GROMACS .gro file of C-alpha atoms in nm:
model
  456
    1MET     CA    1   0.000   0.000   0.000
    2GLU     CA    2   0.129   0.347  -0.089
    3ARG     CA    3   0.243   0.553   0.208
    4THR     CA    4   0.048   0.866   0.292
    5CYS     CA    5   0.226   1.198   0.333
    6LEU     CA    6   0.152   1.543   0.469
    7ALA     CA    7   0.377   1.823   0.352
    8ILE     CA    8   0.402   2.123   0.582
    9ILE     CA    9   0.513   2.443   0.410
   10LEU     CA   10   0.650   2.708   0.643
   11ALA     CA   11   0.556   3.046   0.495
   12ALA     CA   12   0.480   3.270   0.794
   13GLY     CA   13   0.800   3.475   0.802
   14GLU     CA   14   0.785   3.854   0.822
   15SER     CA   15   1.017   3.891   0.518
   16THR     CA   16   1.171   4.204   0.666
   17ARG     CA   17   1.497   4.174   0.471
   18MET     CA   18   1.309   4.180   0.140
   19LYS     CA   19   1.213   4.544   0.210
   20SER     CA   20   0.879   4.478   0.046
   21ALA     CA   21   0.511   4.554   0.093
   22MET     CA   22   0.431   4.185   0.041
   23SER     CA   23   0.546   3.851   0.176
   24LYS     CA   24   0.865   3.722   0.018
   25VAL     CA   25   0.702   3.394  -0.087
   26LEU     CA   26   0.476   3.596  -0.319
   27HIS     CA   27   0.768   3.743  -0.509
   28PRO     CA   28   0.788   3.586  -0.854
   29VAL     CA   29   1.048   3.353  -0.994
   30ALA     CA   30   1.000   3.299  -1.369
   31GLY     CA   31   0.673   3.491  -1.351
   32ARG     CA   32   0.522   3.278  -1.074
   33PRO     CA   33   0.512   3.325  -0.694
   34MET     CA   34   0.800   3.130  -0.546
   35ILE     CA   35   0.568   2.936  -0.316
   36SER     CA   36   0.385   2.804  -0.625
   37HIS     CA   37   0.712   2.644  -0.738
   38VAL     CA   38   0.738   2.467  -0.402
   39VAL     CA   39   0.384   2.331  -0.431
   40GLU     CA   40   0.458   2.211  -0.784
   41ALA     CA   41   0.762   2.017  -0.656
   42LEU     CA   42   0.543   1.854  -0.390
   43ALA     CA   43   0.286   1.756  -0.652
   44SER     CA   44   0.565   1.607  -0.867
   45ALA     CA   45   0.664   1.397  -0.566
   46SER     CA   46   0.307   1.257  -0.553
   47ILE     CA   47   0.221   1.452  -0.238
   48SER     CA   48  -0.139   1.573  -0.244
   49ASP     CA   49  -0.200   1.701   0.111
   50VAL     CA   50  -0.036   2.028   0.218
   51ALA     CA   51  -0.057   2.216   0.546
   52LEU     CA   52   0.041   2.575   0.478
   53VAL     CA   53   0.163   2.773   0.779
   54VAL     CA   54   0.095   3.139   0.707
   55GLY     CA   55   0.137   3.474   0.876
   56ARG     CA   56   0.180   3.792   0.676
   57ASP     CA   57  -0.046   3.825   0.368
   58ALA     CA   58  -0.215   3.500   0.469
   59GLU     CA   59  -0.495   3.511   0.212
   60ALA     CA   60  -0.268   3.598  -0.080
   61VAL     CA   61  -0.013   3.333   0.020
   62SER     CA   62  -0.288   3.070   0.048
   63ALA     CA   63  -0.421   3.165  -0.295
   64ALA     CA   64  -0.075   3.143  -0.453
   65ALA     CA   65  -0.022   2.798  -0.301
   66SER     CA   66  -0.356   2.662  -0.422
   67THR     CA   67  -0.244   2.523  -0.756
   68GLY     CA   68  -0.286   2.196  -0.940
   69SER     CA   69  -0.401   1.873  -0.779
   70VAL     CA   70  -0.271   1.954  -0.431
   71THR     CA   71  -0.516   2.008  -0.143
   72VAL     CA   72  -0.395   2.300   0.068
   73THR     CA   73  -0.517   2.377   0.419
   74SER     CA   74  -0.387   2.697   0.579
   75PHE     CA   75  -0.291   2.742   0.944
   76LEU     CA   76  -0.216   3.081   1.096
   77GLN     CA   77   0.100   3.114   1.306
   78LYS     CA   78   0.027   3.403   1.540
   79GLU     CA   79   0.367   3.407   1.715
   80ARG     CA   80   0.715   3.357   1.571
   81LEU     CA   81   0.891   3.123   1.812
   82GLY     CA   82   1.113   2.919   1.582
   83THR     CA   83   1.074   2.646   1.321
   84GLY     CA   84   0.957   2.384   1.572
   85HIS     CA   85   0.680   2.614   1.688
   86ALA     CA   86   0.586   2.692   1.326
   87VAL     CA   87   0.545   2.324   1.239
   88LEU     CA   88   0.313   2.273   1.536
   89ALA     CA   89   0.084   2.544   1.404
   90ALA     CA   90  -0.034   2.262   1.176
   91ARG     CA   91  -0.099   2.028   1.471
   92GLU     CA   92  -0.454   1.959   1.356
   93ALA     CA   93  -0.331   1.833   1.017
   94ILE     CA   94  -0.048   1.625   1.168
   95ALA     CA   95  -0.297   1.461   1.404
   96ARG     CA   96  -0.497   1.320   1.112
   97GLY     CA   97  -0.240   1.046   1.094
   98TYR     CA   98   0.001   1.021   0.801
   99ASP     CA   99   0.283   0.777   0.741
  100ASP     CA  100   0.518   1.062   0.653
  101VAL     CA  101   0.536   1.426   0.752
  102LEU     CA  102   0.758   1.640   0.530
  103VAL     CA  103   0.862   1.990   0.635
  104VAL     CA  104   0.965   2.234   0.359
  105PHE     CA  105   1.002   2.610   0.322
  106GLY     CA  106   0.800   2.846   0.106
  107ASP     CA  107   1.109   3.039  -0.005
  108THR     CA  108   1.300   2.751  -0.172
  109PRO     CA  109   1.152   2.759  -0.525
  110LEU     CA  110   1.434   2.556  -0.681
  111ILE     CA  111   1.353   2.237  -0.490
  112THR     CA  112   1.260   1.939  -0.707
  113ALA     CA  113   1.078   1.614  -0.641
  114ALA     CA  114   1.392   1.397  -0.626
  115PRO     CA  115   1.523   1.485  -0.275
  116LEU     CA  116   1.168   1.487  -0.138
  117LYS     CA  117   1.115   1.132  -0.263
  118GLU     CA  118   1.452   1.025  -0.126
  119ALA     CA  119   1.366   1.164   0.217
  120ARG     CA  120   1.039   0.971   0.216
  121ASP     CA  121   1.224   0.657   0.108
  122GLY     CA  122   1.440   0.704   0.416
  123LEU     CA  123   1.131   0.692   0.637
  124ALA     CA  124   0.997   0.389   0.453
  125ALA     CA  125   1.328   0.215   0.531
  126GLY     CA  126   1.256   0.249   0.904
  127ASN     CA  127   1.425   0.575   1.001
  128ASP     CA  128   1.244   0.819   1.229
  129VAL     CA  129   1.387   1.146   1.096
  130VAL     CA  130   1.548   1.223   0.759
  131VAL     CA  131   1.724   1.557   0.708
  132ILE     CA  132   1.792   1.689   0.358
  133GLY     CA  133   2.142   1.835   0.338
  134PHE     CA  134   2.390   1.958   0.079
  135GLN     CA  135   2.762   1.969   0.017
  136THR     CA  136   2.927   2.309  -0.028
  137PRO     CA  137   3.288   2.424  -0.064
  138ASP     CA  138   3.218   2.716   0.171
  139PRO     CA  139   3.008   2.597   0.468
  140THR     CA  140   3.059   2.915   0.672
  141GLY     CA  141   2.741   3.006   0.859
  142TYR     CA  142   2.557   2.680   0.791
  143GLY     CA  143   2.463   2.416   1.043
  144ARG     CA  144   2.684   2.107   0.997
  145LEU     CA  145   2.545   1.758   0.960
  146ILE     CA  146   2.750   1.526   1.181
  147VAL     CA  147   2.722   1.176   1.039
  148GLU     CA  148   2.877   0.865   1.192
  149ASP     CA  149   2.852   0.524   1.026
  150GLY     CA  150   2.559   0.642   0.812
  151THR     CA  151   2.366   0.778   1.108
  152LEU     CA  152   2.298   1.148   1.160
  153VAL     CA  153   2.424   1.215   1.511
  154ALA     CA  154   2.355   1.590   1.538
  155ILE     CA  155   2.310   1.918   1.358
  156ARG     CA  156   2.566   2.161   1.492
  157GLU     CA  157   2.521   2.532   1.431
  158HIS     CA  158   2.831   2.710   1.303
  159LYS     CA  159   2.872   2.924   1.615
  160ASP     CA  160   2.858   2.615   1.838
  161ALA     CA  161   3.082   2.391   1.626
  162THR     CA  162   3.436   2.293   1.713
  163GLU     CA  163   3.716   2.369   1.470
  164GLU     CA  164   3.706   2.011   1.351
  165GLU     CA  165   3.330   2.024   1.300
  166ARG     CA  166   3.358   2.350   1.108
  167ARG     CA  167   3.568   2.170   0.850
  168ILE     CA  168   3.265   1.954   0.766
  169THR     CA  169   3.117   2.054   0.428
  170TYR     CA  170   2.792   1.858   0.465
  171CYS     CA  171   2.537   2.119   0.571
  172ASN     CA  172   2.176   2.136   0.685
  173GLY     CA  173   1.930   2.238   0.414
  174GLY     CA  174   1.646   2.280   0.665
  175LEU     CA  175   1.403   2.040   0.498
  176MET     CA  176   1.310   1.736   0.706
  177ALA     CA  177   1.095   1.422   0.691
  178ILE     CA  178   0.948   1.281   1.013
  179ASP     CA  179   0.780   0.949   1.089
  180GLY     CA  180   0.414   1.050   1.092
  181ARG     CA  181   0.325   0.803   1.367
  182ARG     CA  182   0.570   0.969   1.606
  183ALA     CA  183   0.563   1.324   1.470
  184LEU     CA  184   0.349   1.494   1.735
  185ASP     CA  185   0.524   1.322   2.024
  186LEU     CA  186   0.866   1.419   1.889
  187LEU     CA  187   0.765   1.777   1.808
  188ASP     CA  188   0.614   1.826   2.155
  189ARG     CA  189   0.948   1.729   2.309
  190ILE     CA  190   1.131   2.023   2.149
  191GLY     CA  191   1.226   2.275   2.419
  192ASN     CA  192   1.324   2.640   2.411
  193ALA     CA  193   1.616   2.643   2.653
  194ASN     CA  194   1.835   2.857   2.432
  195ALA     CA  195   1.945   3.219   2.406
  196LYS     CA  196   1.645   3.320   2.192
  197GLY     CA  197   1.387   3.113   2.377
  198GLU     CA  198   1.276   2.955   2.051
  199TYR     CA  199   1.181   2.602   1.945
  200TYR     CA  200   1.421   2.465   1.685
  201LEU     CA  201   1.320   2.185   1.450
  202THR     CA  202   1.683   2.075   1.426
  203ASP     CA  203   1.665   1.953   1.789
  204LEU     CA  204   1.461   1.658   1.664
  205VAL     CA  205   1.779   1.473   1.562
  206GLU     CA  206   1.913   1.449   1.915
  207ILE     CA  207   1.566   1.396   2.061
  208VAL     CA  208   1.495   1.096   1.844
  209ARG     CA  209   1.837   0.946   1.919
  210SER     CA  210   1.782   0.990   2.292
  211LEU     CA  211   1.465   0.783   2.254
  212GLY     CA  212   1.645   0.503   2.075
  213GLY     CA  213   1.535   0.608   1.728
  214ARG     CA  214   1.743   0.671   1.418
  215ALA     CA  215   1.807   0.981   1.205
  216ILE     CA  216   1.983   0.996   0.870
  217ALA     CA  217   2.070   1.259   0.614
  218VAL     CA  218   2.014   1.253   0.237
  219GLU     CA  219   2.191   1.484  -0.003
  220ALA     CA  220   2.041   1.729  -0.252
  221PRO     CA  221   2.217   1.969  -0.491
  222GLU     CA  222   2.306   2.291  -0.313
  223GLU     CA  223   2.113   2.510  -0.556
  224GLU     CA  224   1.786   2.324  -0.488
  225LEU     CA  225   1.800   2.428  -0.123
  226THR     CA  226   1.878   2.793  -0.194
  227GLY     CA  227   1.649   3.012   0.016
  228CYS     CA  228   1.548   3.370  -0.043
  229ASN     CA  229   1.572   3.654   0.209
  230THR     CA  230   1.677   3.957   0.004
  231ARG     CA  231   1.623   4.103  -0.343
  232ALA     CA  232   1.978   4.007  -0.431
  233GLU     CA  233   1.907   3.645  -0.341
  234LEU     CA  234   1.584   3.663  -0.543
  235ALA     CA  235   1.784   3.767  -0.851
  236TYR     CA  236   2.031   3.485  -0.787
  237ILE     CA  237   1.749   3.230  -0.765
  238GLU     CA  238   1.600   3.366  -1.087
  239ARG     CA  239   1.936   3.317  -1.259
  240LEU     CA  240   1.965   2.959  -1.135
  241TRP     CA  241   1.608   2.878  -1.243
  242GLN     CA  242   1.664   3.023  -1.589
  243GLN     CA  243   1.989   2.831  -1.635
  244ARG     CA  244   1.824   2.505  -1.538
  245ARG     CA  245   1.520   2.551  -1.763
  246ARG     CA  246   1.723   2.664  -2.065
  247HIS     CA  247   1.943   2.359  -2.029
  248GLU     CA  248   1.638   2.130  -2.012
  249MET     CA  249   1.491   2.288  -2.325
  250MET     CA  250   1.811   2.264  -2.526
  251LEU     CA  251   1.845   1.896  -2.433
  252ALA     CA  252   1.487   1.854  -2.559
  253GLY     CA  253   1.575   1.994  -2.903
  254VAL     CA  254   1.536   2.372  -2.876
  255SER     CA  255   1.818   2.583  -3.022
  256MET     CA  256   1.932   2.896  -2.839
  257ILE     CA  257   2.218   3.092  -2.992
  258ALA     CA  258   2.297   3.282  -2.672
  259PRO     CA  259   2.097   3.103  -2.401
  260GLU     CA  260   2.217   3.332  -2.123
  261THR     CA  261   2.024   3.617  -2.288
  262VAL     CA  262   1.693   3.430  -2.321
  263PHE     CA  263   1.442   3.457  -2.037
  264LEU     CA  264   1.164   3.203  -1.991
  265SER     CA  265   0.849   3.187  -1.781
  266TRP     CA  266   0.749   2.893  -1.567
  267ASP     CA  267   0.501   2.769  -1.829
  268THR     CA  268   0.687   2.851  -2.151
  269GLU     CA  269   0.647   2.572  -2.409
  270LEU     CA  270   0.903   2.555  -2.689
  271ALA     CA  271   0.877   2.257  -2.923
  272GLN     CA  272   1.161   2.063  -3.084
  273ASP     CA  273   1.348   2.253  -3.357
  274VAL     CA  274   1.240   2.596  -3.238
  275LEU     CA  275   1.521   2.850  -3.279
  276VAL     CA  276   1.551   3.136  -3.031
  277GLU     CA  277   1.793   3.415  -3.115
  278PRO     CA  278   1.961   3.636  -2.851
  279HIS     CA  279   1.779   3.873  -2.615
  280VAL     CA  280   1.431   3.724  -2.625
  281VAL     CA  281   1.187   3.742  -2.332
  282PHE     CA  282   0.899   3.499  -2.289
  283GLY     CA  283   0.622   3.608  -2.053
  284PRO     CA  284   0.364   3.368  -1.913
  285GLY     CA  285   0.135   3.168  -2.140
  286VAL     CA  286   0.353   3.113  -2.447
  287ARG     CA  287   0.348   2.808  -2.674
  288VAL     CA  288   0.579   2.790  -2.977
  289GLU     CA  289   0.546   2.504  -3.223
  290SER     CA  290   0.817   2.315  -3.410
  291GLY     CA  291   1.032   2.495  -3.662
  292ALA     CA  292   0.936   2.845  -3.555
  293ILE     CA  293   1.203   3.114  -3.526
  294ILE     CA  294   1.194   3.386  -3.263
  295HIS     CA  295   1.436   3.650  -3.380
  296ALA     CA  296   1.644   3.873  -3.155
  297PHE     CA  297   1.505   4.135  -2.916
  298SER     CA  298   1.147   4.008  -2.926
  299HIS     CA  299   0.901   3.997  -2.636
  300VAL     CA  300   0.632   3.726  -2.638
  301GLU     CA  301   0.356   3.688  -2.378
  302GLY     CA  302   0.027   3.499  -2.374
  303ALA     CA  303   0.075   3.398  -2.735
  304HIS     CA  304   0.077   3.096  -2.966
  305VAL     CA  305   0.328   3.075  -3.249
  306GLY     CA  306   0.249   2.812  -3.512
  307ALA     CA  307   0.485   2.568  -3.678
  308GLY     CA  308   0.741   2.731  -3.903
  309ALA     CA  309   0.629   3.086  -3.819
  310THR     CA  310   0.879   3.367  -3.766
  311VAL     CA  311   0.870   3.650  -3.515
  312GLY     CA  312   1.085   3.962  -3.508
  313PRO     CA  313   1.345   4.087  -3.471
  314PHE     CA  314   1.219   4.356  -3.232
  315ALA     CA  315   0.860   4.223  -3.232
  316ARG     CA  316   0.608   4.215  -2.952
  317LEU     CA  317   0.336   3.953  -2.923
  318ARG     CA  318   0.085   4.042  -2.654
  319PRO     CA  319  -0.180   3.817  -2.493
  320GLY     CA  320  -0.418   3.664  -2.744
  321ALA     CA  321  -0.176   3.673  -3.038
  322ASP     CA  322  -0.218   3.353  -3.241
  323LEU     CA  323   0.017   3.303  -3.535
  324GLY     CA  324  -0.069   3.036  -3.789
  325PRO     CA  325   0.180   2.800  -3.957
  326LYS     CA  326   0.452   2.975  -4.161
  327SER     CA  327   0.312   3.318  -4.085
  328LYS     CA  328   0.539   3.613  -4.018
  329VAL     CA  329   0.538   3.902  -3.773
  330GLY     CA  330   0.839   4.115  -3.858
  331ASN     CA  331   1.050   4.387  -3.709
  332PHE     CA  332   0.895   4.653  -3.486
  333CYS     CA  333   0.548   4.498  -3.511
  334GLU     CA  334   0.299   4.446  -3.231
  335VAL     CA  335   0.017   4.191  -3.231
  336LYS     CA  336  -0.251   4.175  -2.961
  337LYS     CA  337  -0.557   3.950  -2.938
  338ALA     CA  338  -0.537   3.874  -3.307
  339GLU     CA  339  -0.522   3.566  -3.527
  340ILE     CA  340  -0.269   3.572  -3.809
  341GLY     CA  341  -0.357   3.307  -4.066
  342ALA     CA  342  -0.126   3.051  -4.222
  343GLY     CA  343   0.137   3.213  -4.440
  344ALA     CA  344   0.014   3.566  -4.370
  345LYS     CA  345   0.275   3.842  -4.334
  346VAL     CA  346   0.280   4.138  -4.098
  347ASN     CA  347   0.620   4.264  -4.193
  348HIS     CA  348   0.723   4.604  -4.061
  349LEU     CA  349   0.627   4.873  -3.811
  350THR     CA  350   0.269   4.754  -3.783
  351TYR     CA  351   0.007   4.718  -3.509
  352ILE     CA  352  -0.257   4.447  -3.538
  353GLY     CA  353  -0.497   4.436  -3.244
  354ASP     CA  354  -0.840   4.275  -3.199
  355ALA     CA  355  -0.822   4.138  -3.549
  356PHE     CA  356  -0.829   3.841  -3.784
  357VAL     CA  357  -0.588   3.824  -4.076
  358GLY     CA  358  -0.668   3.551  -4.326
  359ALA     CA  359  -0.425   3.301  -4.473
  360GLY     CA  360  -0.179   3.435  -4.727
  361SER     CA  361  -0.259   3.802  -4.669
  362ASN     CA  362   0.007   4.071  -4.666
  363ILE     CA  363  -0.009   4.369  -4.431
  364GLY     CA  364   0.214   4.658  -4.541
  365ALA     CA  365   0.452   4.861  -4.330
  366GLY     CA  366   0.301   5.114  -4.092
  367THR     CA  367  -0.049   4.967  -4.105
  368ILE     CA  368  -0.260   4.985  -3.791
  369THR     CA  369  -0.594   4.848  -3.686
  370CYS     CA  370  -0.776   5.129  -3.509
  371ASN     CA  371  -0.950   4.900  -3.262
  372TYR     CA  372  -1.035   5.139  -2.977
  373ASP     CA  373  -1.292   5.418  -2.998
  374GLY     CA  374  -1.221   5.551  -2.651
  375VAL     CA  375  -1.484   5.330  -2.489
  376ASN     CA  376  -1.495   4.990  -2.659
  377LYS     CA  377  -1.268   4.762  -2.860
  378HIS     CA  378  -1.383   4.657  -3.210
  379LEU     CA  379  -1.283   4.382  -3.452
  380THR     CA  380  -1.101   4.418  -3.781
  381ARG     CA  381  -1.143   4.121  -4.014
  382ILE     CA  382  -0.912   4.079  -4.313
  383GLY     CA  383  -0.988   3.794  -4.548
  384ALA     CA  384  -0.755   3.547  -4.715
  385ASN     CA  385  -0.500   3.661  -4.974
  386ALA     CA  386  -0.579   4.028  -4.919
  387PHE     CA  387  -0.320   4.304  -4.957
  388VAL     CA  388  -0.313   4.611  -4.735
  389GLY     CA  389  -0.076   4.883  -4.852
  390SER     CA  390   0.170   5.066  -4.632
  391ASN     CA  391   0.062   5.337  -4.386
  392SER     CA  392  -0.302   5.234  -4.394
  393SER     CA  393  -0.543   5.277  -4.102
  394LEU     CA  394  -0.825   5.026  -4.071
  395VAL     CA  395  -1.094   5.181  -3.853
  396ALA     CA  396  -1.280   4.904  -3.673
  397PRO     CA  397  -1.532   4.755  -3.692
  398VAL     CA  398  -1.444   4.686  -4.053
  399THR     CA  399  -1.403   4.390  -4.289
  400ILE     CA  400  -1.160   4.358  -4.577
  401GLY     CA  401  -1.282   4.082  -4.809
  402ASP     CA  402  -1.087   3.791  -4.953
  403GLY     CA  403  -0.844   3.901  -5.223
  404ALA     CA  404  -0.914   4.272  -5.175
  405LEU     CA  405  -0.645   4.537  -5.225
  406VAL     CA  406  -0.616   4.845  -5.004
  407ALA     CA  407  -0.405   5.126  -5.149
  408SER     CA  408  -0.117   5.270  -4.949
  409GLY     CA  409  -0.201   5.555  -4.716
  410SER     CA  410  -0.570   5.468  -4.702
  411VAL     CA  411  -0.803   5.527  -4.410
  412ILE     CA  412  -1.061   5.251  -4.438
  413THR     CA  413  -1.389   5.321  -4.258
  414HIS     CA  414  -1.625   5.095  -4.452
  415ASP     CA  415  -1.620   4.729  -4.547
  416VAL     CA  416  -1.426   4.639  -4.860
  417PRO     CA  417  -1.582   4.360  -5.071
  418ALA     CA  418  -1.385   4.059  -5.187
  419ASP     CA  419  -1.154   4.124  -5.483
  420ALA     CA  420  -1.222   4.499  -5.467
  421VAL     CA  421  -0.963   4.779  -5.464
  422ALA     CA  422  -1.009   5.042  -5.195
  423PHE     CA  423  -0.865   5.395  -5.205
  424GLY     CA  424  -0.927   5.568  -4.877
  425ARG     CA  425  -0.729   5.889  -4.902
  426ALA     CA  426  -0.940   6.201  -4.960
  427ARG     CA  427  -1.240   5.974  -4.993
  428GLN     CA  428  -1.276   5.600  -5.012
  429GLU     CA  429  -1.336   5.453  -5.358
  430ILE     CA  430  -1.444   5.100  -5.442
  431LYS     CA  431  -1.373   4.945  -5.782
  432PRO     CA  432  -1.545   4.607  -5.788
  433GLY     CA  433  -1.362   4.319  -5.953
  434ARG     CA  434  -1.043   4.514  -6.026
  435ALA     CA  435  -0.809   4.312  -5.801
  436PRO     CA  436  -0.784   4.007  -6.035
  437VAL     CA  437  -0.712   4.238  -6.329
  438LEU     CA  438  -0.427   4.405  -6.144
  439ARG     CA  439  -0.287   4.070  -6.039
  440GLU     CA  440  -0.289   3.943  -6.398
  441ARG     CA  441  -0.111   4.262  -6.510
  442TYR     CA  442   0.146   4.222  -6.237
  443GLU     CA  443   0.213   3.856  -6.328
  444ALA     CA  444   0.246   3.948  -6.699
  445GLU     CA  445   0.496   4.224  -6.617
  446LYS     CA  446   0.694   3.990  -6.393
  447THR     CA  447   0.704   3.724  -6.666
  448ALA     CA  448   0.818   3.980  -6.925
  449LYS     CA  449   1.099   4.097  -6.696
  450LYS     CA  450   1.217   3.740  -6.648
  451LYS     CA  451   1.228   3.690  -7.028
  452VAL     CA  452   1.430   4.009  -7.078
  453LYS     CA  453   1.672   3.908  -6.800
  454ALA     CA  454   1.709   3.560  -6.950
  455ALA     CA  455   1.778   3.707  -7.296
  456ASP     CA  456   2.054   3.925  -7.153
   0.00000   0.00000   0.00000
């Protein structure tokens, strides 16, 4: 039978060193509150029950933690009397009776499922307490894990360690797994006979040994246990997260010319054979299909880029942008809440918002959809294989029919029928059926030029 587990997330700190108006666990990493990353790691470790210990910004923290398939119950910690005291704020949840109790922190967004599973495996093997630690070349300031013959004997704080103990590079990461059947008894035995009068979770190691139990340590990568207390540490965590995710994507078949200049969001999806040029930023909600190219200095958020499409350089895709296969949004263009059909081109210095552009259409440089009348947004609909000349303004709501041509510099205020030519300068003119004639003339001229060139 699968073992049951309660994860307790400690997230009640005052966050004073962040110098912020909100709790530190709400600060984003890759566009997502850091506590949400912690919950995701728990879900990946098949843990579905979470006791969230909150203090400052309790409602907002609870909302940020309520993601996915995890059931989160919040417990308010009214006093700050150490980690042992914080864990017991969730006494009601612990008392429900779980095989495993796992204690984690809300400000360690780089944690993954692997060390959490390993800690639980340690309990399943018959140990009473499992501490997650890390190796570091510079252990100064960290509590040392003193291990003898595979058993964790004690956690010694740096200030209390002997010179020999200070040379130990195996350090306490703070995360801990406890035998759920003994958890409340062990936690209630933690005292506060120390300089600060606080209850320290680390005392559990010596408590369990004094009762004839066994504690061990398991090792996690140092970066996974990196906590956040300041804005500088937040930036460092962001850098580590980005490095890790870029590496994962490149191993999965995404090409990045200068990966250190590409910034991803927690939910960015880049398919195999996508190419990302330097200095690209992906906001939340982006999906890019195979073979697409995101050129340099582009910003993409809340958008879908179809297979083989190209974006940029210097393009901005805002939420609701949906680019069809082999379409193009070129340099200094902005697309918002608009569908760009297969093979359509929005090449230069153009704004397309609240719009539909049909397959194969070409939108000339400097064109804008005038979608906002000061009160409401309106739709511009451009049919398939239409051509809109440079510096045109399409005043929504308006429809440009399939195959229609709009002359450069036009201001279009009325619908343009299919295959019509529209001149909207001093006044708009419609010439029904002229578009096919002009196309035939253009193709004849192009063929004649090719013959002359071949004769030369």
